[in-house]
Coordinates of C-alpha atoms and ligand atoms in Angstrom, one line a residue:
M263 CA 39.3 -97.2 -137.3
S264 CA 41.8 -95.0 -135.5
E265 CA 45.5 -95.6 -135.6
L266 CA 45.5 -96.7 -132.0
L267 CA 42.7 -99.3 -132.6
R268 CA 44.5 -100.6 -135.6
A269 CA 47.7 -101.1 -133.7
L270 CA 45.8 -102.8 -130.8
R271 CA 44.0 -105.1 -133.3
E272 CA 47.4 -106.1 -134.8
R273 CA 48.9 -106.8 -131.4
L274 CA 45.9 -108.5 -129.7
G275 CA 44.1 -110.2 -132.6
D276 CA 40.4 -110.4 -133.1
A277 CA 39.6 -112.1 -129.8
G278 CA 41.6 -109.5 -128.0
L279 CA 39.8 -106.3 -129.1
L280 CA 36.1 -105.6 -129.2
V281 CA 35.1 -102.5 -131.2
G282 CA 31.4 -101.6 -131.7
G283 CA 28.6 -104.1 -131.3
D284 CA 27.0 -104.8 -127.9
L285 CA 29.6 -103.8 -125.2
A286 CA 26.9 -103.1 -122.5
A287 CA 28.3 -105.8 -120.2
Y288 CA 31.6 -103.8 -120.1
E289 CA 30.1 -100.3 -120.1
T290 CA 27.5 -100.5 -117.3
D291 CA 28.4 -101.0 -113.6
W292 CA 26.8 -103.6 -111.4
R293 CA 24.4 -101.1 -109.8
K294 CA 23.6 -99.5 -113.1
R295 CA 24.3 -96.1 -111.8
Y296 CA 27.0 -95.2 -114.3
P297 CA 26.0 -96.1 -117.9
G298 CA 29.1 -95.4 -120.0
R299 CA 30.4 -95.8 -123.6
A300 CA 33.8 -97.4 -124.4
L301 CA 36.2 -96.5 -127.2
A302 CA 36.8 -100.2 -127.3
V303 CA 37.4 -103.2 -125.0
A304 CA 40.9 -104.7 -125.0
R305 CA 41.1 -108.3 -123.7
P306 CA 44.8 -109.1 -123.5
A307 CA 45.7 -112.8 -122.8
S308 CA 49.1 -112.3 -121.2
T309 CA 51.1 -109.8 -119.2
Q310 CA 53.1 -108.9 -122.3
E311 CA 49.9 -108.1 -124.1
V312 CA 48.8 -105.9 -121.2
A313 CA 52.1 -104.1 -121.3
A314 CA 51.6 -103.6 -125.1
V315 CA 48.2 -102.1 -124.5
M316 CA 49.5 -99.7 -121.9
A317 CA 52.5 -98.6 -124.0
L318 CA 50.2 -97.9 -127.0
C319 CA 47.6 -96.0 -124.9
H320 CA 50.4 -94.1 -123.3
A321 CA 51.8 -93.1 -126.6
H322 CA 48.4 -92.0 -127.8
R323 CA 47.4 -90.5 -124.5
V324 CA 44.2 -92.5 -124.3
A325 CA 42.6 -93.2 -120.9
V326 CA 42.4 -96.8 -119.7
V327 CA 39.8 -98.2 -117.3
P328 CA 41.0 -101.6 -115.9
Q329 CA 38.2 -104.0 -115.3
G330 CA 37.9 -107.4 -113.7
G331 CA 34.5 -108.9 -112.9
N332 CA 32.8 -105.5 -113.0
T333 CA 31.1 -106.1 -109.6
G334 CA 32.6 -103.0 -108.0
L335 CA 30.0 -100.8 -106.2
V336 CA 31.5 -97.3 -106.6
G337 CA 31.6 -96.8 -110.4
G338 CA 35.3 -97.5 -110.7
S339 CA 35.4 -100.2 -113.4
T340 CA 33.4 -98.8 -116.3
P341 CA 34.2 -96.0 -118.8
D342 CA 32.6 -92.5 -118.7
D343 CA 30.1 -91.6 -121.4
T344 CA 32.5 -89.8 -123.7
G345 CA 33.4 -92.9 -125.8
Q346 CA 37.1 -91.9 -125.4
Q347 CA 38.1 -94.4 -122.6
L348 CA 39.4 -97.8 -123.4
V349 CA 38.2 -100.7 -121.1
L350 CA 41.1 -103.0 -120.3
S351 CA 39.4 -106.3 -119.3
L352 CA 41.5 -108.9 -117.5
S353 CA 38.9 -111.6 -118.1
R354 CA 41.1 -113.7 -120.4
M355 CA 43.9 -113.8 -117.9
K356 CA 42.5 -116.4 -115.5
R357 CA 45.2 -119.0 -115.1
V358 CA 46.3 -120.3 -111.6
R359 CA 50.0 -120.3 -112.4
S360 CA 51.2 -122.3 -109.4
V361 CA 50.4 -123.6 -105.9
D362 CA 53.3 -123.9 -103.4
V363 CA 52.0 -126.2 -100.6
A364 CA 55.2 -126.0 -98.5
N365 CA 55.2 -122.2 -98.6
A366 CA 51.4 -122.1 -98.2
S367 CA 51.0 -119.8 -101.2
L368 CA 49.4 -119.6 -104.6
T369 CA 50.1 -117.5 -107.7
A370 CA 47.2 -116.6 -110.0
E371 CA 46.5 -114.2 -112.8
A372 CA 44.4 -111.1 -112.1
G373 CA 41.4 -112.2 -114.1
C374 CA 41.0 -115.4 -112.1
V375 CA 37.5 -115.5 -110.6
L376 CA 37.7 -115.5 -106.8
A377 CA 35.7 -118.8 -106.5
D378 CA 38.3 -120.5 -108.8
V379 CA 41.1 -119.3 -106.6
Q380 CA 39.3 -120.7 -103.6
A381 CA 38.8 -124.0 -105.5
A382 CA 42.5 -124.2 -106.5
A383 CA 43.5 -123.8 -102.9
A384 CA 41.0 -126.4 -101.7
N385 CA 42.3 -128.9 -104.4
A386 CA 45.7 -128.6 -102.8
G387 CA 44.2 -129.2 -99.3
L388 CA 44.5 -125.6 -98.3
L389 CA 42.2 -122.6 -97.6
F390 CA 42.1 -119.3 -99.5
P391 CA 39.9 -117.4 -97.0
L392 CA 38.8 -114.3 -99.0
S393 CA 35.1 -114.7 -99.4
L394 CA 32.3 -112.3 -100.5
A395 CA 28.9 -112.5 -102.1
A396 CA 30.3 -111.6 -105.5
E397 CA 32.9 -114.4 -105.5
G398 CA 31.3 -116.2 -108.4
S399 CA 32.2 -113.3 -110.7
C400 CA 34.6 -110.9 -109.1
T401 CA 38.3 -111.4 -109.8
L402 CA 41.5 -111.6 -107.8
G403 CA 42.8 -108.4 -109.5
G404 CA 39.6 -106.5 -108.7
N405 CA 39.8 -107.8 -105.1
L406 CA 43.3 -106.5 -104.7
A407 CA 42.6 -103.2 -106.6
T408 CA 39.8 -102.5 -104.1
N409 CA 41.5 -104.2 -101.1
A410 CA 38.2 -106.2 -100.7
G411 CA 37.1 -107.2 -97.3
G412 CA 34.2 -109.7 -97.1
T413 CA 33.1 -112.1 -94.5
Q414 CA 36.3 -113.6 -93.1
V415 CA 38.2 -110.4 -92.3
L416 CA 37.8 -110.9 -88.6
R417 CA 40.1 -113.9 -88.7
Y418 CA 42.2 -113.6 -91.8
G419 CA 42.2 -109.9 -92.8
N420 CA 41.5 -107.9 -96.0
A421 CA 42.8 -108.8 -99.4
R422 CA 45.9 -106.7 -98.5
E423 CA 46.8 -108.9 -95.5
L424 CA 46.5 -112.0 -97.7
C425 CA 48.8 -110.8 -100.4
L426 CA 52.5 -111.7 -100.6
G427 CA 53.5 -110.3 -104.0
L428 CA 52.2 -108.6 -107.2
E429 CA 53.0 -108.4 -110.9
V430 CA 52.0 -105.0 -112.2
V431 CA 52.1 -103.2 -115.6
T432 CA 52.8 -99.5 -115.2
A433 CA 51.0 -96.6 -116.9
S434 CA 53.8 -96.5 -119.6
G435 CA 53.8 -100.2 -120.2
E436 CA 56.6 -101.5 -118.1
V437 CA 56.3 -104.7 -116.1
W438 CA 57.1 -104.8 -112.3
Q439 CA 57.9 -108.4 -111.4
G440 CA 57.1 -108.6 -107.7
L441 CA 55.7 -112.1 -107.4
S442 CA 57.7 -113.1 -104.4
G443 CA 56.2 -115.6 -102.0
L444 CA 58.3 -114.0 -99.2
R445 CA 56.8 -113.3 -95.8
K446 CA 59.7 -111.0 -94.9
D447 CA 61.2 -108.5 -97.3
N448 CA 62.4 -105.1 -96.1
T449 CA 64.0 -103.8 -99.2
G450 CA 62.8 -100.2 -99.4
Y451 CA 59.3 -98.7 -100.1
D452 CA 56.5 -101.2 -100.2
L453 CA 55.2 -101.0 -103.7
R454 CA 52.9 -103.9 -103.2
D455 CA 50.8 -102.1 -100.6
L456 CA 50.8 -99.0 -102.8
F457 CA 49.0 -100.8 -105.7
I458 CA 46.6 -102.7 -103.4
G459 CA 43.5 -100.5 -102.9
S460 CA 44.5 -98.1 -105.7
E461 CA 41.4 -98.9 -107.8
G462 CA 43.2 -99.1 -111.1
T463 CA 44.6 -95.5 -110.8
L464 CA 48.3 -96.4 -110.4
G465 CA 48.9 -99.6 -112.4
V466 CA 47.3 -102.7 -113.8
I467 CA 47.7 -105.8 -111.6
T468 CA 48.3 -108.8 -113.8
A469 CA 49.0 -111.5 -111.2
A470 CA 49.4 -112.0 -107.5
T471 CA 50.9 -114.4 -105.0
M472 CA 48.5 -115.0 -102.1
K473 CA 48.7 -116.6 -98.7
L474 CA 47.0 -119.9 -98.0
F475 CA 46.0 -121.4 -94.7
P476 CA 45.1 -124.9 -93.2
L477 CA 41.6 -126.0 -94.1
P478 CA 39.5 -126.0 -91.0
R479 CA 38.2 -129.4 -89.9
E480 CA 34.8 -128.1 -89.0
R481 CA 32.8 -125.1 -89.8
L482 CA 29.8 -124.3 -87.6
T483 CA 27.3 -121.6 -88.3
A484 CA 24.5 -120.2 -86.1
L485 CA 21.9 -117.5 -86.3
A486 CA 20.9 -115.6 -83.1
T487 CA 18.6 -112.7 -82.4
C488 CA 19.3 -109.7 -80.3
E489 CA 17.0 -106.9 -78.9
S490 CA 19.6 -104.2 -79.6
L491 CA 22.9 -103.7 -81.5
A492 CA 24.5 -103.3 -78.0
G493 CA 23.4 -106.8 -77.4
A494 CA 25.1 -108.0 -80.6
V495 CA 28.3 -106.2 -79.5
A496 CA 28.1 -108.0 -76.2
L497 CA 27.6 -111.3 -78.0
L498 CA 30.7 -110.5 -80.1
A499 CA 32.8 -109.9 -77.1
L500 CA 31.7 -113.2 -75.6
A501 CA 32.4 -115.0 -78.8
R502 CA 35.9 -113.6 -79.0
E503 CA 36.6 -114.5 -75.4
R504 CA 35.4 -118.1 -75.7
A505 CA 36.3 -119.0 -79.3
S506 CA 39.3 -116.7 -79.9
D507 CA 40.9 -117.5 -83.3
A508 CA 38.1 -120.0 -84.1
L509 CA 35.7 -117.1 -84.6
T510 CA 35.8 -116.6 -88.4
G511 CA 32.6 -114.7 -89.0
F512 CA 30.3 -112.3 -87.2
E513 CA 27.7 -110.6 -89.3
V514 CA 24.6 -108.6 -88.4
M515 CA 21.3 -107.8 -90.1
N516 CA 18.7 -105.4 -88.9
R517 CA 15.0 -106.1 -89.0
T518 CA 14.4 -103.9 -92.1
S519 CA 17.0 -105.8 -94.1
L520 CA 15.5 -109.2 -93.4
A521 CA 12.0 -107.9 -94.0
L522 CA 13.2 -106.7 -97.4
V523 CA 14.6 -110.1 -98.2
A524 CA 11.3 -111.7 -97.2
R525 CA 9.5 -109.4 -99.6
E526 CA 11.9 -109.6 -102.5
L527 CA 13.1 -113.2 -102.2
P528 CA 10.2 -115.0 -100.4
Q529 CA 11.7 -118.4 -101.4
L530 CA 14.5 -118.0 -98.9
P531 CA 13.8 -119.6 -95.5
Q532 CA 14.2 -117.4 -92.4
P533 CA 14.6 -119.8 -89.5
L534 CA 14.2 -117.3 -86.6
P535 CA 11.3 -115.0 -85.8
A536 CA 11.9 -111.4 -86.8
A537 CA 13.8 -109.4 -84.2
P538 CA 15.5 -105.9 -84.1
W539 CA 18.9 -107.6 -85.0
T540 CA 19.9 -111.0 -86.3
V541 CA 23.5 -112.2 -85.9
L542 CA 25.2 -114.8 -88.1
L543 CA 28.2 -116.2 -86.4
E544 CA 30.7 -118.8 -87.6
L545 CA 33.3 -120.9 -85.9
S546 CA 36.0 -122.7 -87.8
D547 CA 37.8 -125.3 -85.7
A548 CA 41.0 -127.2 -86.3
E549 CA 40.3 -129.9 -83.8
S550 CA 37.0 -131.6 -84.2
A551 CA 33.3 -131.2 -84.8
A552 CA 32.5 -132.0 -81.2
H553 CA 35.0 -129.4 -79.9
A554 CA 33.6 -126.7 -82.1
R555 CA 30.0 -127.5 -81.1
A556 CA 30.9 -127.5 -77.4
I557 CA 32.4 -124.0 -77.7
L558 CA 29.5 -122.6 -79.8
E559 CA 26.8 -124.0 -77.6
G560 CA 28.6 -122.8 -74.4
L561 CA 28.9 -119.3 -75.7
L562 CA 25.3 -119.1 -76.9
E563 CA 24.1 -120.3 -73.4
A564 CA 26.3 -117.7 -71.7
A565 CA 25.0 -115.0 -74.0
A566 CA 21.4 -115.9 -73.3
D567 CA 22.2 -115.9 -69.5
A568 CA 23.8 -112.4 -69.9
G569 CA 20.7 -111.1 -71.7
A570 CA 22.7 -110.4 -74.8
M571 CA 20.8 -112.8 -77.0
H572 CA 17.3 -114.0 -77.4
D573 CA 16.8 -117.0 -79.8
A574 CA 19.4 -119.0 -81.6
V575 CA 19.6 -121.8 -84.1
V576 CA 22.8 -123.8 -85.0
A577 CA 23.1 -125.2 -88.5
Q578 CA 22.9 -129.0 -88.5
N579 CA 24.7 -129.6 -91.7
L580 CA 26.6 -127.8 -94.5
Q581 CA 23.5 -127.2 -96.5
Q582 CA 21.8 -125.4 -93.6
S583 CA 25.0 -123.4 -93.0
A584 CA 25.1 -122.4 -96.6
A585 CA 21.4 -121.3 -96.4
F586 CA 22.2 -119.1 -93.4
W587 CA 25.0 -117.4 -95.3
H588 CA 22.9 -117.2 -98.4
L589 CA 20.3 -115.2 -96.4
R590 CA 22.9 -112.7 -95.3
E591 CA 24.5 -112.4 -98.8
S592 CA 21.1 -111.9 -100.5
I593 CA 20.5 -108.6 -98.9
P594 CA 22.3 -106.6 -101.7
L595 CA 20.4 -108.5 -104.3
A596 CA 17.1 -107.8 -102.5
Q597 CA 18.1 -104.2 -102.4
A598 CA 19.0 -104.1 -106.1
Q599 CA 15.6 -105.7 -106.9
A600 CA 13.8 -103.1 -104.8
G601 CA 15.4 -100.2 -106.8
L602 CA 18.1 -97.6 -106.3
N603 CA 19.1 -96.8 -102.8
I604 CA 21.7 -94.7 -101.0
K605 CA 24.6 -97.0 -100.0
H606 CA 27.0 -96.3 -97.2
D607 CA 29.9 -98.5 -96.4
I608 CA 31.1 -97.1 -93.1
S609 CA 33.5 -98.3 -90.3
L610 CA 33.8 -97.2 -86.7
P611 CA 35.3 -98.7 -83.6
V612 CA 32.9 -101.5 -82.7
S613 CA 32.2 -99.8 -79.4
A614 CA 30.9 -96.7 -81.2
L615 CA 28.5 -98.5 -83.5
P616 CA 25.4 -98.9 -81.3
G617 CA 25.4 -95.1 -80.4
F618 CA 26.0 -94.1 -84.0
V619 CA 23.1 -96.4 -85.3
A620 CA 20.7 -95.3 -82.6
D621 CA 21.3 -91.6 -83.2
M622 CA 21.4 -91.9 -87.0
D623 CA 18.2 -94.0 -87.2
A624 CA 16.4 -91.4 -85.2
A625 CA 17.8 -88.5 -87.2
L626 CA 16.8 -90.0 -90.5
E627 CA 13.3 -90.9 -89.3
H628 CA 12.9 -87.3 -88.2
Y629 CA 14.2 -86.1 -91.6
L630 CA 11.8 -88.2 -93.6
P631 CA 9.2 -90.3 -91.7
G632 CA 8.9 -93.8 -93.1
I633 CA 12.5 -93.8 -94.5
Q634 CA 13.9 -97.4 -94.5
V635 CA 17.4 -98.1 -93.1
V636 CA 18.7 -101.4 -94.5
D637 CA 21.5 -101.9 -92.1
F638 CA 23.7 -105.0 -92.2
G639 CA 27.3 -106.0 -92.4
H640 CA 30.5 -107.1 -90.8
L641 CA 30.1 -106.2 -87.1
G642 CA 33.2 -108.1 -86.1
D643 CA 35.2 -105.6 -88.3
G644 CA 33.2 -102.5 -87.2
N645 CA 31.9 -102.2 -90.8
L646 CA 28.2 -101.6 -91.6
H647 CA 26.4 -101.2 -94.9
Y648 CA 24.2 -98.5 -93.6
N649 CA 22.0 -98.3 -96.7
V650 CA 19.0 -96.0 -96.9
Q651 CA 15.9 -96.7 -99.0
A652 CA 12.9 -94.7 -100.0
P653 CA 9.7 -94.9 -97.8
V654 CA 7.3 -97.5 -99.2
G655 CA 5.4 -96.0 -102.1
V656 CA 8.0 -93.4 -102.9
A657 CA 9.8 -93.8 -106.3
P658 CA 13.5 -94.7 -105.8
A659 CA 14.8 -92.4 -108.5
A660 CA 12.9 -89.4 -107.1
F661 CA 14.0 -90.2 -103.6
L662 CA 17.6 -90.4 -104.7
A663 CA 17.5 -87.1 -106.7
A664 CA 16.0 -85.2 -103.7
H665 CA 17.7 -86.8 -100.7
E666 CA 21.1 -88.3 -101.6
G667 CA 23.1 -85.2 -100.9
P668 CA 21.5 -84.3 -97.5
I669 CA 21.5 -87.9 -96.3
N670 CA 25.1 -88.4 -97.2
A671 CA 26.0 -85.3 -95.4
M672 CA 24.1 -86.4 -92.3
V673 CA 25.7 -89.9 -92.3
Y674 CA 29.2 -88.9 -93.2
D675 CA 29.3 -86.0 -90.7
A676 CA 28.3 -88.3 -87.9
V677 CA 30.9 -90.9 -89.0
Q678 CA 33.6 -88.3 -89.2
Q679 CA 32.8 -86.9 -85.8
R680 CA 33.2 -90.3 -84.3
G681 CA 36.5 -91.0 -86.0
G682 CA 35.2 -93.4 -88.6
S683 CA 35.7 -94.0 -92.3
I684 CA 33.3 -93.2 -95.2
S685 CA 34.6 -96.2 -97.2
A686 CA 35.4 -99.3 -95.2
E687 CA 35.8 -101.9 -98.0
H688 CA 34.2 -100.8 -101.3
G689 CA 36.6 -98.0 -102.2
I690 CA 36.1 -94.5 -103.6
G691 CA 35.7 -94.8 -107.4
R692 CA 33.5 -92.1 -108.8
L693 CA 30.8 -92.4 -106.1
K694 CA 32.8 -91.0 -103.2
R695 CA 35.5 -88.9 -104.9
E696 CA 34.0 -85.6 -104.0
E697 CA 33.4 -86.7 -100.4
L698 CA 37.0 -87.8 -100.1
A699 CA 38.3 -84.5 -101.4
V700 CA 36.6 -82.6 -98.6
R701 CA 36.8 -85.2 -95.8
K702 CA 40.3 -86.8 -96.0
D703 CA 43.2 -85.3 -94.2
P704 CA 44.7 -82.6 -96.5
T705 CA 48.2 -83.8 -96.1
A706 CA 47.2 -87.3 -96.9
L707 CA 45.4 -86.0 -100.1
A708 CA 48.5 -84.0 -101.1
L709 CA 50.7 -87.1 -100.7
M710 CA 48.2 -89.2 -102.7
R711 CA 48.2 -86.7 -105.5
A712 CA 52.0 -86.7 -105.5
I713 CA 52.1 -90.5 -105.8
K714 CA 49.6 -90.4 -108.6
R715 CA 51.7 -87.8 -110.6
A716 CA 54.8 -89.9 -110.1
L717 CA 53.3 -93.2 -111.3
D718 CA 50.9 -91.9 -113.9
P719 CA 52.2 -88.4 -115.1
L720 CA 49.9 -88.3 -118.1
G721 CA 46.9 -89.2 -116.0
I722 CA 45.7 -92.0 -118.3
L723 CA 45.0 -94.7 -115.6
N724 CA 41.3 -94.6 -114.6
P725 CA 41.0 -90.8 -114.6
G726 CA 38.3 -89.2 -112.5
R727 CA 38.4 -92.0 -109.9
V728 CA 39.6 -91.8 -106.3
I729 CA 41.4 -88.4 -106.5
Ligands
FAD276 P1 35.8 -104.6 -110.8 O1 34.5 -104.2 -110.4 O2 36.0 -105.0 -112.3 O3 36.8 -103.3 -110.5 C1 36.9 -102.7 -109.3 C2 38.0 -101.6 -109.3 O4 39.2 -102.2 -109.4 C3 37.9 -100.7 -110.5 O5 38.3 -99.4 -110.0 C4 38.8 -101.2 -111.5 O6 39.4 -100.3 -112.4 C5 39.9 -101.9 -110.6 N1 40.5 -103.1 -111.2 C6 39.9 -104.2 -111.5 N2 40.8 -105.1 -111.9 C7 42.0 -104.5 -111.8 C8 43.3 -104.9 -112.1 N3 43.6 -106.2 -112.6 N4 44.3 -104.0 -112.0 C9 44.1 -102.8 -111.5 N5 42.8 -102.3 -111.2 C10 41.8 -103.2 -111.4 N6 33.4 -105.8 -101.5 C11 34.0 -106.1 -100.3 O7 35.1 -105.6 -100.0 N7 33.3 -106.9 -99.4 C12 32.2 -107.5 -99.7 O8 31.6 -108.2 -98.8 C13 31.6 -107.3 -101.0 N8 30.4 -107.8 -101.3 C14 29.9 -107.6 -102.5 C15 28.7 -108.2 -102.8 C16 28.1 -108.0 -104.1 C17 26.8 -108.7 -104.4 C18 28.7 -107.2 -105.0 C19 28.2 -107.0 -106.4 C20 29.9 -106.6 -104.7 C21 30.5 -106.7 -103.5 N9 31.7 -106.1 -103.1 C22 32.3 -106.4 -101.9 C23 32.4 -105.1 -104.0 C24 33.8 -105.5 -104.4 O9 34.6 -104.4 -104.6 C25 33.9 -106.4 -105.5 O10 33.0 -107.5 -105.5 C26 35.3 -107.0 -105.9 O11 36.3 -106.8 -105.0 C27 35.7 -106.3 -107.2 O12 36.2 -107.2 -108.0 P2 36.0 -107.1 -109.6 O13 36.9 -108.1 -110.2 O14 34.5 -107.3 -109.9 O15 36.5 -105.7 -109.9
ZN277 ZN1 30.5 -106.0 -97.1

């Protein structure tokens, strides 16, 4: 055992350091695209232990890969295959430290699973709105490190907008104590926002103070079908106009994505007949169930009259509402089951999306007839998961090897020409690092590199990710 590992064992104890044995769960990413090999896995149980791990790794110049629930989709949370990088898992730091009802805030450790944060807020009679399909295993630290989006961004914003304060361990093992519950604090550069979305390359988040909101009295979910994406955009405009702040979710799924779910997960009911686009919309109302229902039914009627929408079904109870959401959230799982695919997580102004999708679908079909575009996502945020899958009968691995480069170029060129982003919510990690280097504004890249050098001069924090 090396000197570093001996020192880590002494500081963290047996439970705090895993060396050898089966470490696969820490070494392989969720999509199984980046199989790696760890030097060891450190599992500190406190902020002081995280600081000790960083100080030791800094002294030995050993690279550290912070890891939460390991559900990230861009290869940011697992080690490379050299066997030289230490995984720093926050999984033992999962305490909710406090809930401040009067301040509508909560402080929890970074390894706290998102669903547990939501539950702690609900126990106090409040809402923590961040919600995404991986919420049963992703962690608050990972959500902040990737500035996660999810299904409630339309109303409540990204992880960034929900965060009031952070506790962070620096590359050299110092602790920045920034867990204020303050809503106003103009005392110099905003360090909090620097660490949010930095994907473990600038510091290790050990705890965070997050905003809470009143629990809605009623949540109503509906599915509706549209003949075109332009129809779905028109439905969105109507929903905004009629429901205003009560509109908390607006998701779309194209025909191919629901057909894939039908094939891979046939046990899931699909309440509406197949259509070019299916919309999932959700209203959360502070007044009453009757009020919410009146707004929802009124807007669906208006949308049908305007020709924006075809069929619709409103969930009659919580169980049905959960089933609608489950259908939407099962698309990534159906895709994973169907094999490797080319994922895109793009954003554009909502108004530009129908044109982009029509042009891109046609260009891809021309490029490779039979190609499957599994297109779904958060239309209300202008964010689509425009994923591309092999034609039926073509092996996914061969498809990826031959076509990933050209297809990425086609999609990202079109996104860039229209002023969009190549990563709306999943981050850069290893997957999009090369793309970022050639597509991001050069001045922005130079500033990002300067920040990285200032905060992590030895380059030990998640090297090879982001920049
Ligand atoms: P990990 O995967 O462990 O890590 C992600 C990155 O953050 C890595 O770079 C890692 O080094 C870094 N990191 C982790 N913890 C820390 C820490 N404490 N300090 C510093 N750096 C850290 N994302 C969305 O935005 N919206 C979605 O709707 C969405 N849906 C998803 C659905 C599924 C089924 C899956 C598998 C993923 C989805 N994601 C989504 C991806 C999303 O990034 C993650 O689910 C989540 O935010 C990552 O949390 P995690 O704890 O798993 O982080
Ligand atoms: Zn998403």
